[in-house]
Short mmCIF file of C-alpha atoms and ligand atoms in Angstrom, two decimals:
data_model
loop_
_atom_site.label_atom_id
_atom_site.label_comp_id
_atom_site.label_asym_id
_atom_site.label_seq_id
_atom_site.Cartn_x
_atom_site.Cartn_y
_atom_site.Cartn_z
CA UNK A 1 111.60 80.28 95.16
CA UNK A 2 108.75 77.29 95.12
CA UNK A 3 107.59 78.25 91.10
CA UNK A 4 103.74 78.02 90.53
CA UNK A 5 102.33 74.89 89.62
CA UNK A 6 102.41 74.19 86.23
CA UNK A 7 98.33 73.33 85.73
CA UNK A 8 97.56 76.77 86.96
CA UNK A 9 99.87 78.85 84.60
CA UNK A 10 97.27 80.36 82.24
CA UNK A 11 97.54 78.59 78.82
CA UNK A 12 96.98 81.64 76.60
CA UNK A 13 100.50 83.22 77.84
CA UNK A 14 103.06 83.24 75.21
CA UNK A 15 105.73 80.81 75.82
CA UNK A 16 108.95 82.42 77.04
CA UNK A 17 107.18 85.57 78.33
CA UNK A 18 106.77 85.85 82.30
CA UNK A 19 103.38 86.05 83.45
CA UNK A 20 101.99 89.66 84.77
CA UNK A 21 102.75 89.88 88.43
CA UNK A 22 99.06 90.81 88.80
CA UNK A 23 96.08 90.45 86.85
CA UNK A 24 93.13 92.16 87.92
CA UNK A 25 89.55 92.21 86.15
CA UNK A 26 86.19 93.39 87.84
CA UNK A 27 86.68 93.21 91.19
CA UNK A 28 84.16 94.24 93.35
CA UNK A 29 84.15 94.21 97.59
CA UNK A 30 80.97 94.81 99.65
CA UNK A 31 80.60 95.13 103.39
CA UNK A 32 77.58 93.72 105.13
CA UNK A 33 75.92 96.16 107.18
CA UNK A 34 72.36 96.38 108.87
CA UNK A 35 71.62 99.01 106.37
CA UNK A 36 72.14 96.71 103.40
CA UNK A 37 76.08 96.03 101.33
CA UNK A 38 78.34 98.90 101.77
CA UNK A 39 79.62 99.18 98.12
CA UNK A 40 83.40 99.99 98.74
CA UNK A 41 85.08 98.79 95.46
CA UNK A 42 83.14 98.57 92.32
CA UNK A 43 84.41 97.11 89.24
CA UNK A 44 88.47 97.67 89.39
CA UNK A 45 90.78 96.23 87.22
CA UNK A 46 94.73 96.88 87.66
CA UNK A 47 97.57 95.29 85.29
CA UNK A 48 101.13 95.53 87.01
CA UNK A 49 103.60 94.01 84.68
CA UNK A 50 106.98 92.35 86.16
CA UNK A 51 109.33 95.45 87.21
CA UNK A 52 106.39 98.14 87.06
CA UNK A 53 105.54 100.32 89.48
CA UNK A 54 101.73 101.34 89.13
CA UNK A 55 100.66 103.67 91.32
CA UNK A 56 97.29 103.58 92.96
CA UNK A 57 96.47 107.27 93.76
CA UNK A 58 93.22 108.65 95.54
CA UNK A 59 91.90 110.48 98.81
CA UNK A 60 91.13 108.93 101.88
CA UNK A 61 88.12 106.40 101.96
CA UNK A 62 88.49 106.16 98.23
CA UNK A 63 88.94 102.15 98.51
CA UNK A 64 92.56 101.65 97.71
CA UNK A 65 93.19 99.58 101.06
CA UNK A 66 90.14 97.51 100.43
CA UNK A 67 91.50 96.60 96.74
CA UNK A 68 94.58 95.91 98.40
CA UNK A 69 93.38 93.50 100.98
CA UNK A 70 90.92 91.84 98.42
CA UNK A 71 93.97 90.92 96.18
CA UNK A 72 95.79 89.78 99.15
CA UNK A 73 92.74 87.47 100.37
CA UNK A 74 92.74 89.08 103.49
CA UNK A 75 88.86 90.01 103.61
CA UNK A 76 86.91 88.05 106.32
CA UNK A 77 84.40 85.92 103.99
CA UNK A 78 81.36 86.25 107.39
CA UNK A 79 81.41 90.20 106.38
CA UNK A 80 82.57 90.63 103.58
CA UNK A 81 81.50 89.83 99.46
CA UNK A 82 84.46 89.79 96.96
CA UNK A 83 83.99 89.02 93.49
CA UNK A 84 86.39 89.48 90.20
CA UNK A 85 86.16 88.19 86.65
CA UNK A 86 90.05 87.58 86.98
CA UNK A 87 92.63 87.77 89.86
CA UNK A 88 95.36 86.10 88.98
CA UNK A 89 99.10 86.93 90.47
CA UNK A 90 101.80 85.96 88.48
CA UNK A 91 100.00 83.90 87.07
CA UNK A 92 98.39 81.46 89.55
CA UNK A 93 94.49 82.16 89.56
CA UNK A 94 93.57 83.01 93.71
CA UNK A 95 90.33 82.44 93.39
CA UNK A 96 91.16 78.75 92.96
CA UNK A 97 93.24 78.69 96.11
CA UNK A 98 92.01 77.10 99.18
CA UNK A 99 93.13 79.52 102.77
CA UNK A 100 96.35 77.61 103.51
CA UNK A 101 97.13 78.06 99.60
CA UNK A 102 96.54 81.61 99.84
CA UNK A 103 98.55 81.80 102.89
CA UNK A 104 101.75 80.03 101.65
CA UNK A 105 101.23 82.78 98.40
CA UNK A 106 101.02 85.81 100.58
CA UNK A 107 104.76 86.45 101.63
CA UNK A 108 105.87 84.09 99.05
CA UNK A 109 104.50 85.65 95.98
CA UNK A 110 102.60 88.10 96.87
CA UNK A 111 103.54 90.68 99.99
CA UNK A 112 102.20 93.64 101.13
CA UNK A 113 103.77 96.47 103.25
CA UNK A 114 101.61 98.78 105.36
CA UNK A 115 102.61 102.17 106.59
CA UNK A 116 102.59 101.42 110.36
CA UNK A 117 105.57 99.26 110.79
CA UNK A 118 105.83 99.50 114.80
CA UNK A 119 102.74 97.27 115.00
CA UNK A 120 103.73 94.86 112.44
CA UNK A 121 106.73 94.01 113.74
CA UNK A 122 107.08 91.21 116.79
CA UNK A 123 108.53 93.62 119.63
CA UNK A 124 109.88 90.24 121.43
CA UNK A 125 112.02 88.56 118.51
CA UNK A 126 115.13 90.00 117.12
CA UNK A 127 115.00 90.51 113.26
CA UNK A 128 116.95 88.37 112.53
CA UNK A 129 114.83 85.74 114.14
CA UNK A 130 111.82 87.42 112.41
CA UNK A 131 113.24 87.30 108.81
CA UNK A 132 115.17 84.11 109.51
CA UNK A 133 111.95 82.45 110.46
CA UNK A 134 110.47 83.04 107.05
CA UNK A 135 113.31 81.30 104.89
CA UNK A 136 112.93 78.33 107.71
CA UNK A 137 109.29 77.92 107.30
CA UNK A 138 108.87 78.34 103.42
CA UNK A 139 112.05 76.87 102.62
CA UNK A 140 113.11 74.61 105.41
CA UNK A 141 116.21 76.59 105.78
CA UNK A 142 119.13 75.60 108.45
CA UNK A 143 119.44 78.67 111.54
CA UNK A 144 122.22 79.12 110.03
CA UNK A 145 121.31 79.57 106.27
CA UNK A 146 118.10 81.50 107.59
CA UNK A 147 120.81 83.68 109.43
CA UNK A 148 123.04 84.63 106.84
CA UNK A 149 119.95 84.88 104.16
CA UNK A 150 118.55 87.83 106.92
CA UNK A 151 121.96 89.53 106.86
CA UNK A 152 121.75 89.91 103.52
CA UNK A 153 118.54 90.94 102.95
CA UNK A 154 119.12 93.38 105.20
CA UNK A 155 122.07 94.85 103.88
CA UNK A 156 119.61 94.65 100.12
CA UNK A 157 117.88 97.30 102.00
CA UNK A 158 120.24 99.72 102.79
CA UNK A 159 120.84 98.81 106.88
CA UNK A 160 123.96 100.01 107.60
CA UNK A 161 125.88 97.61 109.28
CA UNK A 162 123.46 94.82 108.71
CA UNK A 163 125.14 91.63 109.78
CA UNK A 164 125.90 93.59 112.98
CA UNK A 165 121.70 94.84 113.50
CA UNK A 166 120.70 90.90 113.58
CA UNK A 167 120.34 90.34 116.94
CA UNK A 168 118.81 93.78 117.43
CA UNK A 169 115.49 93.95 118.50
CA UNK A 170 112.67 96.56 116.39
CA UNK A 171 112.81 99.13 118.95
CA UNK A 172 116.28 99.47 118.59
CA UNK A 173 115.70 100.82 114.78
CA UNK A 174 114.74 104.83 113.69
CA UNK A 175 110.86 104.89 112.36
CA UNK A 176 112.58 104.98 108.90
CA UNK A 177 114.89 101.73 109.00
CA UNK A 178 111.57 99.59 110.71
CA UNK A 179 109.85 101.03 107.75
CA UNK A 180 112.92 99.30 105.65
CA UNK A 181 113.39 96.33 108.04
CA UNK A 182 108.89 95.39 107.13
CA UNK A 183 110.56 95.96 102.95
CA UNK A 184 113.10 93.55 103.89
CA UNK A 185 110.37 90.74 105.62
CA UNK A 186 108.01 91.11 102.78
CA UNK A 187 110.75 90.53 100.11
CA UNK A 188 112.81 88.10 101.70
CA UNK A 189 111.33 85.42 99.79
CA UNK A 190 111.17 87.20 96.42
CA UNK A 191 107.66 87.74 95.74
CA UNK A 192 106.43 88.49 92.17
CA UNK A 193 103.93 91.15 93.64
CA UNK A 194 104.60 93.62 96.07
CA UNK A 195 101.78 95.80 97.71
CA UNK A 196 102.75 99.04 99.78
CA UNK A 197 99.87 100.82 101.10
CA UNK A 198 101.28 104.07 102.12
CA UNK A 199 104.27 102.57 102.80
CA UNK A 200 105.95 106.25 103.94
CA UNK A 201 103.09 108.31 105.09
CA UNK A 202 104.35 108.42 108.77
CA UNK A 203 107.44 109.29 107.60
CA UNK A 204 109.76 112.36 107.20
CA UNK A 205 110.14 114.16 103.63
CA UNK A 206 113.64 112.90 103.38
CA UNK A 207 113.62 109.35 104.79
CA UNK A 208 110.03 108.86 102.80
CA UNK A 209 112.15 109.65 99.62
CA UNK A 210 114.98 107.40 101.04
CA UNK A 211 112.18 104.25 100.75
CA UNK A 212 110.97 104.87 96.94
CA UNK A 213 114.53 105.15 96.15
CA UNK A 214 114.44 101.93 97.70
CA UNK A 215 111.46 100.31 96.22
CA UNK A 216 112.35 101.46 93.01
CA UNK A 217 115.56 99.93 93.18
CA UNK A 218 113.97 96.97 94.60
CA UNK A 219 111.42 96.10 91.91
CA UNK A 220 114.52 96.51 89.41
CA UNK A 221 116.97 94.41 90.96
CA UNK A 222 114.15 92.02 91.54
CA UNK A 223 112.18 92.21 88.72
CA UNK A 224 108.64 92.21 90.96
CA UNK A 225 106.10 94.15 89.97
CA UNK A 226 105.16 96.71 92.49
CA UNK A 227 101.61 98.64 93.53
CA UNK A 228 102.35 101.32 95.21
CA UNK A 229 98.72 102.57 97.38
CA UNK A 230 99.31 106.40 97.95
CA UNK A 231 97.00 109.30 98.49
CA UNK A 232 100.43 111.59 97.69
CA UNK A 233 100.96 112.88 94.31
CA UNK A 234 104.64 113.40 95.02
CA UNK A 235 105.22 110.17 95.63
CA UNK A 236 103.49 109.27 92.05
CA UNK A 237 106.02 111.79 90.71
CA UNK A 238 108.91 110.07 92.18
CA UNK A 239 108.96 106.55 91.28
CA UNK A 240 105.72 105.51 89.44
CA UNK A 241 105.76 104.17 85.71
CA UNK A 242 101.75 104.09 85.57
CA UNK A 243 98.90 105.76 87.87
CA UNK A 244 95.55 104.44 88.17
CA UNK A 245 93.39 107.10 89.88
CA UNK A 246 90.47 105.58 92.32
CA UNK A 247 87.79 107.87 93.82
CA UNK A 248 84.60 106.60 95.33
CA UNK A 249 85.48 102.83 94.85
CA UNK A 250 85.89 103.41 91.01
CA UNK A 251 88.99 103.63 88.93
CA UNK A 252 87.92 106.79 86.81
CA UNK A 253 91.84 107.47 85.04
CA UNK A 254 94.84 104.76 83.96
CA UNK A 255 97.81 106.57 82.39
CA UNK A 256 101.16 106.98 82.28
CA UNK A 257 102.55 109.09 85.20
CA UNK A 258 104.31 111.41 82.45
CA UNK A 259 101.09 111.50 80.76
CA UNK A 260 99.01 112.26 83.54
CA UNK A 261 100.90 114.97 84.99
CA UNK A 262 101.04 116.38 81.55
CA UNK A 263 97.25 116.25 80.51
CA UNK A 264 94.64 114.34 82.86
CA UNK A 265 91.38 113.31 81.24
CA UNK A 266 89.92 113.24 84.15
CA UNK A 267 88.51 116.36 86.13
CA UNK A 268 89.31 114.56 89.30
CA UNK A 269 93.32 114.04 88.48
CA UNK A 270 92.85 117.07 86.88
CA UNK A 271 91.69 118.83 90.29
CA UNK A 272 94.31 116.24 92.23
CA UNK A 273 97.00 117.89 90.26
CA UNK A 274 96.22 121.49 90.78
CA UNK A 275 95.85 121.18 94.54
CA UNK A 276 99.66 119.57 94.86
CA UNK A 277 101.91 122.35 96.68
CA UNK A 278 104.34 123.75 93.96
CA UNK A 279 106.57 126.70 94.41
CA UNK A 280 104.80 128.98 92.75
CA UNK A 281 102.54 128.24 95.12
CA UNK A 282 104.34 129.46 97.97
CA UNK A 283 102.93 132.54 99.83
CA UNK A 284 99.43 131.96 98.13
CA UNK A 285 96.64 130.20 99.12
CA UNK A 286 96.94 125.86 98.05
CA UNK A 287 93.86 125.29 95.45
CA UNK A 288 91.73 122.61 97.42
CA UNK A 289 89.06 120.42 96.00
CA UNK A 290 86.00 122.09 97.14
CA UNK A 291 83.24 119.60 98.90
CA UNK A 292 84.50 116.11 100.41
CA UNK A 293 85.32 112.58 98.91
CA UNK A 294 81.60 110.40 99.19
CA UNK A 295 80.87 107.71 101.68
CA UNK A 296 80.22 104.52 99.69
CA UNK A 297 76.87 104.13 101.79
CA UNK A 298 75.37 107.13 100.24
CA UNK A 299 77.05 107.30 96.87
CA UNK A 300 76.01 110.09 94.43
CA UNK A 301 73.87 109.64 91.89
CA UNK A 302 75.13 109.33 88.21
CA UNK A 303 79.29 110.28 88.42
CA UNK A 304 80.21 109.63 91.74
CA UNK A 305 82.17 113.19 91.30
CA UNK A 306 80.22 115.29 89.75
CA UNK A 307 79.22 117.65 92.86
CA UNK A 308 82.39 118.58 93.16
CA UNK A 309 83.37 119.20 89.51
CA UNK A 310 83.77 121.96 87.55
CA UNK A 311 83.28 120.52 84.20
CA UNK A 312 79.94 118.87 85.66
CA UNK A 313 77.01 119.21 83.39
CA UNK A 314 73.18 118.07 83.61
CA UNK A 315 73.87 114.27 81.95
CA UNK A 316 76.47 113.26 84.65
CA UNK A 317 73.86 113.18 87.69
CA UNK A 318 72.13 110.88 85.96
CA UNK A 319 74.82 108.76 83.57
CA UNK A 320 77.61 106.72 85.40
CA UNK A 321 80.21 107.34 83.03
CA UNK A 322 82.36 104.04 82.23
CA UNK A 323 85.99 104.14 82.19
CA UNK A 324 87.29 104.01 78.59
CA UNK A 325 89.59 104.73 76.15
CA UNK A 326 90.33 108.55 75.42
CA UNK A 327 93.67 107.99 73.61
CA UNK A 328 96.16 105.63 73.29
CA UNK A 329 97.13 103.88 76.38
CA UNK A 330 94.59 106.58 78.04
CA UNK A 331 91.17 105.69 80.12
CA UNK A 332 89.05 108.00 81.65
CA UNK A 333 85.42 107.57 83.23
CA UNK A 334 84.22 110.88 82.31
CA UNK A 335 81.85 111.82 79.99
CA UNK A 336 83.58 115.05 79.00
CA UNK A 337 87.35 113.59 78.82
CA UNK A 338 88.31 114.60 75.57
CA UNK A 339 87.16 118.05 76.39
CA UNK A 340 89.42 117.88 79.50
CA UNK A 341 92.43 116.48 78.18
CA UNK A 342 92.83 119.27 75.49
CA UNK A 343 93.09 122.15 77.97
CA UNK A 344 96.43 123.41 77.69
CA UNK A 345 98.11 124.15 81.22
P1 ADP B 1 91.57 104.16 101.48
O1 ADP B 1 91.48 104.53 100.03
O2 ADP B 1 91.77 105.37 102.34
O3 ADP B 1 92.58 103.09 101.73
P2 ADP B 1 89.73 102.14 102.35
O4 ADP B 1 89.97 101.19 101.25
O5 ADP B 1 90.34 101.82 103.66
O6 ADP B 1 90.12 103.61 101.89
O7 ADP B 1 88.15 102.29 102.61
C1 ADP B 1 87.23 102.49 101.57
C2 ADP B 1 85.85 102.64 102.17
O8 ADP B 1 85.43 101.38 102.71
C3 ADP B 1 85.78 103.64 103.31
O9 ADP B 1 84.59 104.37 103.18
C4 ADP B 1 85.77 102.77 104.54
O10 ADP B 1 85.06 103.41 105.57
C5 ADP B 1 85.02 101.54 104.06
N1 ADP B 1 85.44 100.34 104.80
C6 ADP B 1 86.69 99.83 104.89
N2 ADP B 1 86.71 98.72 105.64
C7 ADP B 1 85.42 98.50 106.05
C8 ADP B 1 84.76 97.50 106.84
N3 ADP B 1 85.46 96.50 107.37
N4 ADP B 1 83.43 97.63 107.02
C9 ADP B 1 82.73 98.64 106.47
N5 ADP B 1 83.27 99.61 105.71
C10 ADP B 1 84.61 99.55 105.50
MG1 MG B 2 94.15 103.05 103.08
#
């Protein structure tokens, strides 16, 4: 693996420790429209440390694919602002990196898995060719080499039978091993960070368990820090160390997943967490939010949640509550967290 160079290593890091696989401070991503900047992300900061896997939980439209692609440096600059205090992945600063710098990072440190793997694999290549063409590229790799390096990183990933699948073409694999086979492309080259945005939403209950089984053996074996986008509380429970919960751009709870299931500070995780399906639910009717998630265009005033919360009072139409800490290794943006997080459940 090409290491980072050494003048963009932060200074302040102890020496001996690795650097965070990603540092996030303040970021902020805005969408020109004719109607003015379509605030989508506002002021999100996410810590994943080497071998964590931080969840990043929230409805639909909430802005966790838009945080994604603004760590990635995927945003197109013509319609798009992005601005952060700090984004730094594994140590190497992005905003210092010049678009074929950020495009030698993304696969080789940083790599991010979406949940549609169909389209974003190459129907015409076999996958061998595909992964192989990775190792030849960033690491001048022989056919050969890049041949047997596929194989194996295949096989890392649980296809059965992998040195035989190589000259297989993606149509040839279930919905479940392409899901595995876009794991394998965007690990092949060991990348410190590893994004998954809904990485198993299109598939099945069991073969969706089958990949965080695999990502969290992944991030282990590999010791790469992963940030797992999901708007599915049972996949939190599954395999995530930390949560961060977004709604309407905003992070508004970090916790511990143990934590967070047991108490949320928030009335948002709190309301997430009563509307999961559990079997004493069975038969009765599923608790549901009640009122839908904002558009950033028209955000509401004050908390961005508060007309849909039950704990809402008069002061949170009109105060933005900021997210901070409610007990150790705790934050919540709300301004009645302690209140919340002493209900007993
Ligand atoms: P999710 O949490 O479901 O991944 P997204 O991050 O995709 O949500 O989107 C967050 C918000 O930003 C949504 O309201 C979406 O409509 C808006 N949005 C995303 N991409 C664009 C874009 N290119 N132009 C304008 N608005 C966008
Ligand atoms: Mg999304």
């Amino acid at each position: 693996m090409t290491a980072a160079p050494i003048a963009e290593r932060p200074s302040a890091q102890p020496p001996g420790e690795p650097t965070p696989a990603l540092r996030l401070r303040g970021l902020s991503v805005s969408f020109h429209s004719r109607r003015g900047a379509i605030p989508a992300v506002r002021d999100v900061s996410l810590d994943v440390a080497r071998g964590q896997l931080l969840a990043l939980l929230g409805e639909s439209g909430s802005g966790k694919s838009v945080t994604a692609r603004a760590i990635m440096g995927l945003h197109d600059a013509r319609t798009t602002d992005v601005s952060a205090t700090t984004l730094e992945v594994a140590g190497v600063n992005l905003q210092t990196q010049n678009a074929d710098e950020l495009r030698r990072l993304r696969g080789s440190t940083m790599s991010l898995v979406f949940q549609d793997a169909l389209s974003a694999l190459n129907p015409v290549l076999t996958i061998g060719d595909q992964i192989g063409e990775l190792y030849r590229q960033h690491h001048g790799a022989s056919r050969k080499r890049a041949r047997s390096q596929s194989a194996e990183m295949l096989s890392l990933v649980g296809i059965p039978g992998a040195t035989a699948r190589i000259d297989d073409y993606p149509h040839q694999f279930s919905g479940g091993m392409r899901q595995r086979l876009l794991i394998a492309m965007a690990i092949a080259l060991e990348p410190e960070l590893l994004i998954a945005d809904e990485p198993t939403t299109a598939l099945d209950v069991t073969v969706q368990a089958q990949i965080l089984e695999l990502l969290d053996r992944l991030r282990r074996e590999l010791n790469m820090g992963v940030l797992l986008i999901t708007h599915d509380l049972g996949v939190v429970c599954e395999v995530a160390d930390s949560v961060a919960v977004m709604y309407a751009g905003r992070i508004v709870e970090t916790a511990s997943a143990d934590a967070l299931f047991d108490r949320p500070a928030h009335p948002y995780a709190e309301a997430l967490l009563t509307s999961v399906p559990t079997l004493g639910h069975v038969g009765s009717e599923l608790p549901v939010i009640p009122g839908s998630p904002p558009v950033p265009a028209a955000l509401p005033s004050g908390c961005a949640f508060h007309p849909r919360c039950a704990w809402a009072v008069e002061s949170c139409r009109t105060t933005r509550p900021e997210l901070r800490t409610v007990t150790q290794g705790r934050q919540a943006a709300c301004l009645r967290a302690e209140e919340v997080i002493r209900v007993e459940r």
